[in-house]
């Protein structure tokens, strides 16, 4: 399945190619999973394409790109779990000084560039200061602010914005028809970030988790024992869950409490299909309690680290939420 993020950004990039004004260094800036890597690969394919409408998908260069075998494309940092070392950054930038084999330009894509250490970014900076004429460097970052100011000043900043929710919902209905009934929710919940929405389509347990967690959060309006039920859905009483599961739980919980605030203001909910349950919760709590609960979850999430005892901080978090709700 092919998709593009940042249609305005892609249009500008394609115009750069068409008008022969491709720059030597870019920063693709946008939320995680918004499609920056897909866009960078498409940009590289268009740059190397020998067909009419770039990328044509039919020429030899495009076929090599589709098979990920084009020798003049270098990609580093695509694995989220392992950040490139200083030596790997030096090695890949050194390859840029070797003439391209098939194309006029050699393209180097560095994913998760904003997570590189200062030392790695400084190693990259040396190449950005005097890049080879036959090179194009594309840095992908969830937030360009995480890159050194000296790097930002040497790159063209391309911002990738989320899709409009209707556009994304329509896309899901067409391309993932088995989730057509959840398309509008997925578009709202993902904030228009297409990669996140599609990832949720691939998680069979996501919608089951949402129901279980929201039932537990609604129960917080009752007895204090509900604290442990909510914490159990977050994964206590066993091996600490993976970071992906924890992130999903936080996203869902914050969406629930955010919707409680929206329900009190008679606004459209992210979880519109669960309005009845959320409105029931909202009717039992004050707006102040809802906002303070959001603050508790947000601060706990921001302070989470691997050394913390997962069960303890989860129970403590929901105990504070319960106290706010019953204040």
C-alpha positions in Angstrom: 0.0 0.0 0.0 1.4 3.4 -1.0 0.5 6.6 0.7 1.9 10.1 0.8 2.1 12.6 3.7 2.2 16.3 3.4 0.7 16.8 -0.1 1.7 20.5 -0.1 5.2 19.6 0.8 5.5 16.9 -1.8 4.1 19.3 -4.5 6.9 21.8 -3.6 9.6 19.1 -3.7 8.4 17.9 -7.1 8.5 21.4 -8.4 12.1 21.7 -7.2 12.9 18.7 -9.4 10.9 19.9 -12.4 12.5 23.3 -12.3 16.0 21.9 -11.7 16.4 23.7 -8.3 17.0 20.7 -6.0 18.9 21.8 -2.9 21.7 19.9 -1.4 20.3 19.4 2.1 16.7 19.2 3.4 15.1 18.6 6.7 11.7 16.8 6.5 10.0 17.8 9.8 6.8 16.2 11.0 5.1 13.9 13.5 6.3 10.3 13.9 4.7 8.0 11.4 3.4 10.9 9.3 5.2 9.5 6.2 8.4 11.4 6.0 10.5 8.3 5.0 8.0 7.3 2.4 8.1 10.9 1.0 11.9 11.0 1.1 12.1 7.7 -0.9 9.6 9.0 -3.4 11.5 12.2 -3.8 14.7 10.2 -4.4 12.9 8.1 -7.0 11.5 11.2 -8.7 15.0 12.7 -8.8 16.5 9.6 -10.5 13.5 8.9 -12.7 14.1 8.9 -16.5 10.4 8.9 -17.4 7.9 11.7 -18.2 5.8 12.1 -15.0 8.2 11.6 -12.1 8.4 9.1 -10.6 6.9 7.2 -13.5 7.3 3.8 -11.9 8.2 2.2 -15.2 11.8 3.2 -16.0 14.8 1.1 -14.9 15.6 3.6 -12.1 12.1 3.6 -10.7 12.1 -0.2 -10.7 15.3 -0.2 -8.8 13.8 2.2 -6.3 10.8 0.0 -5.9 13.0 -3.0 -5.2 15.2 -0.9 -2.9 18.3 -1.8 -5.0 19.2 1.6 -6.4 23.0 2.0 -5.7 22.7 5.8 -5.4 20.4 5.9 -2.5 21.8 5.6 1.0 19.5 5.2 4.0 20.6 5.3 7.7 18.6 5.1 10.9 15.5 3.4 9.5 15.5 1.1 12.5 13.7 2.9 15.4 15.3 0.6 18.0 18.9 1.3 17.1 20.3 4.8 16.7 23.2 5.3 14.3 26.7 5.7 15.9 29.1 8.4 15.2 31.2 6.0 13.0 28.1 5.0 11.0 27.3 8.7 10.3 30.9 9.2 9.2 30.8 6.1 7.0 27.6 7.1 5.2 28.6 10.7 4.6 32.0 9.5 3.3 30.2 7.5 0.7 28.7 10.8 -0.7 32.2 11.8 -1.9 32.2 8.7 -4.2 30.7 9.5 -7.6 27.2 8.2 -8.2 27.1 4.9 -10.2 23.9 5.4 -12.2 22.4 8.8 -11.5 23.6 12.4 -11.5 22.9 12.7 -7.7 23.5 10.4 -4.8 20.7 10.7 -2.2 21.4 10.1 1.5 18.4 9.8 3.8 19.0 9.8 7.6 15.9 8.8 9.5 15.3 9.8 13.1 18.0 12.4 12.7 16.6 14.4 15.6 17.5 11.5 17.9 21.2 11.5 16.9 23.7 12.4 19.7 25.4 15.8 19.6 28.6 14.0 18.5 26.8 12.3 15.6 25.2 15.5 14.6 28.6 17.3 14.7 30.0 14.5 12.4 27.2 15.2 10.0 27.7 18.9 10.2 31.1 18.7 8.5 29.5 17.2 5.4 26.7 19.8 5.4 29.2 22.6 5.5 30.8 21.5 2.3 28.6 18.9 0.6 29.7 17.2 -2.6 28.1 18.8 -5.6 26.6 15.4 -6.6 24.8 14.8 -3.3 21.4 15.4 -1.8 21.1 14.9 2.0 17.6 14.5 3.6 17.3 14.5 7.4 14.1 13.2 8.8 13.0 14.5 12.3 9.9 14.3 14.4 10.9 17.8 15.5 13.5 19.9 13.8 14.2 21.7 17.1 16.0 18.5 18.2 18.7 19.2 15.6 21.6 21.5 16.2 21.0 25.1 15.1 24.0 24.9 12.9 22.5 22.0 11.0 19.1 23.7 10.7 20.7 26.8 9.2 22.3 24.7 6.4 19.1 22.9 5.3 15.9 23.7 3.6 13.1 23.1 6.1 10.2 21.1 4.7 7.2 20.7 7.1 4.9 17.8 6.8 1.4 18.5 8.1 -1.2 15.9 9.1 -4.0 15.1 6.6 -7.4 16.6 7.0 -9.5 14.2 8.9 -12.0 13.7 6.1 -9.2 13.0 3.6 -7.7 10.4 5.9 -11.1 8.8 6.7 -11.9 8.5 3.0 -8.5 7.0 2.3 -9.0 4.3 5.0 -12.5 3.5 3.7 -11.0 3.0 0.2 -7.8 1.1 1.1 -8.7 -0.7 4.3 -12.4 -1.4 3.8 -12.6 -3.8 6.8 -12.1 -0.7 9.0 -14.5 1.5 7.1 -16.9 1.7 10.0 -14.0 2.9 12.3 -12.5 5.3 9.6 -13.8 8.5 11.1 -12.7 7.6 14.6 -9.2 6.5 13.4 -8.8 9.8 11.5 -9.6 11.8 14.6 -7.7 9.6 17.1 -4.5 9.6 14.9 -4.7 13.4 14.6 -4.5 13.0 10.8 -1.2 11.1 11.0 -1.7 8.5 8.3 1.1 6.1 9.6 -0.5 6.0 13.0 -4.0 5.4 11.6 -2.8 2.5 9.4 -0.8 1.0 12.3 -3.9 0.9 14.4 -5.7 -0.9 11.5 -3.1 -3.6 11.9 -3.5 -4.0 15.6 -6.3 -6.4 16.1 -6.4 -5.9 19.9 -6.6 -2.1 19.8 -10.4 -1.8 19.7 -10.8 -4.4 22.4 -8.3 -2.5 24.6 -10.2 0.7 24.0 -13.4 -0.8 25.3 -11.8 -2.4 28.3 -9.9 0.7 29.3 -12.9 3.1 28.8 -15.0 0.8 31.0 -12.3 0.9 33.7 -12.0 4.7 33.4 -15.8 5.2 33.7 -15.7 3.0 36.8 -13.4 5.6 38.5 -16.5 7.5 39.4 -17.3 4.7 41.8 -15.4 3.0 44.6 -11.7 3.3 45.2 -11.1 -0.3 44.1 -11.7 0.9 40.6 -8.1 2.3 40.7 -6.7 -1.2 40.5 -9.0 -2.2 37.7 -7.8 0.7 35.6 -4.1 0.0 36.5 -4.6 -3.7 35.5 -5.7 -2.6 32.0 -2.4 -0.6 31.8 -0.6 -3.9 32.4 0.3 -4.2 36.1 0.5 -7.6 37.9 3.0 -9.0 35.5 5.9 -8.3 33.3 6.2 -4.6 32.4 4.4 -4.1 29.0 6.3 -2.9 26.0 6.6 0.8 25.3 4.2 0.6 22.4 1.4 -0.8 24.6 2.1 1.8 27.3 1.9 4.6 24.7 -1.3 3.3 23.3 -2.8 3.1 26.8 -1.8 6.7 27.5 -3.1 7.9 24.1 -6.5 6.2 24.8 -6.8 7.5 28.4 -5.9 11.1 27.4 -8.4 10.8 24.5 -11.1 9.6 27.0 -10.6 12.4 29.5 -10.2 15.0 26.7 -13.5 13.8 25.3 -15.1 14.2 28.8 -14.1 17.9 28.7 -15.5 18.2 25.1 -18.8 16.5 26.2 -19.2 19.0 29.0 -18.9 21.7 26.3 -21.2 19.9 23.9 -18.5 19.5 21.3 -17.7 16.7 18.8 -15.8 13.9 20.5 -12.8 11.9 19.2 -14.6 8.8 20.4 -17.9 9.9 19.0 -19.1 6.3 18.8 -18.7 6.0 22.6 -20.5 9.3 23.4 -23.0 7.7 25.8 -20.3 6.3 28.1 -18.1 9.4 28.0 -21.1 11.7 28.6 -22.0 9.5 31.6 -18.6 10.0 33.1 -18.6 13.7 32.3 -21.9 14.2 34.2 -20.3 12.8 37.4 -17.2 15.1 37.4 -16.4 18.8 37.3 -14.5 20.4 34.5 -11.7 21.2 37.0 -11.4 17.5 37.9 -11.2 16.4 34.2 -8.5 19.0 33.4 -6.5 18.0 36.5 -6.8 14.3 35.6 -5.4 15.1 32.1 -2.5 17.0 33.8 -1.8 14.0 36.1 -1.6 11.6 33.1 0.5 13.9 31.0 3.0 14.6 33.8 3.3 10.9 34.6 3.9 10.0 31.0 6.5 12.7 30.6 8.4 11.5 33.7 8.2 7.8 32.8 11.6 6.0 32.7 12.7 2.5 32.6 14.0 2.5 36.2 10.5 3.3 37.7 8.6 0.5 39.2 5.8 0.2 36.7 3.1 -1.2 39.1 3.7 1.4 41.7 3.6 4.5 39.5 0.5 3.2 37.6 -1.5 2.6 40.8 -0.3 6.0 42.2 -1.3 7.7 39.0 -4.9 6.3 39.0 -5.1 6.9 42.8 -4.5 10.6 42.1 -7.0 10.6 39.3 -9.6 9.0 41.6 -9.0 11.6 44.3 -9.5 14.4 41.8 -12.7 12.9 40.5 -14.1 12.5 44.0 -12.8 15.8 45.4 
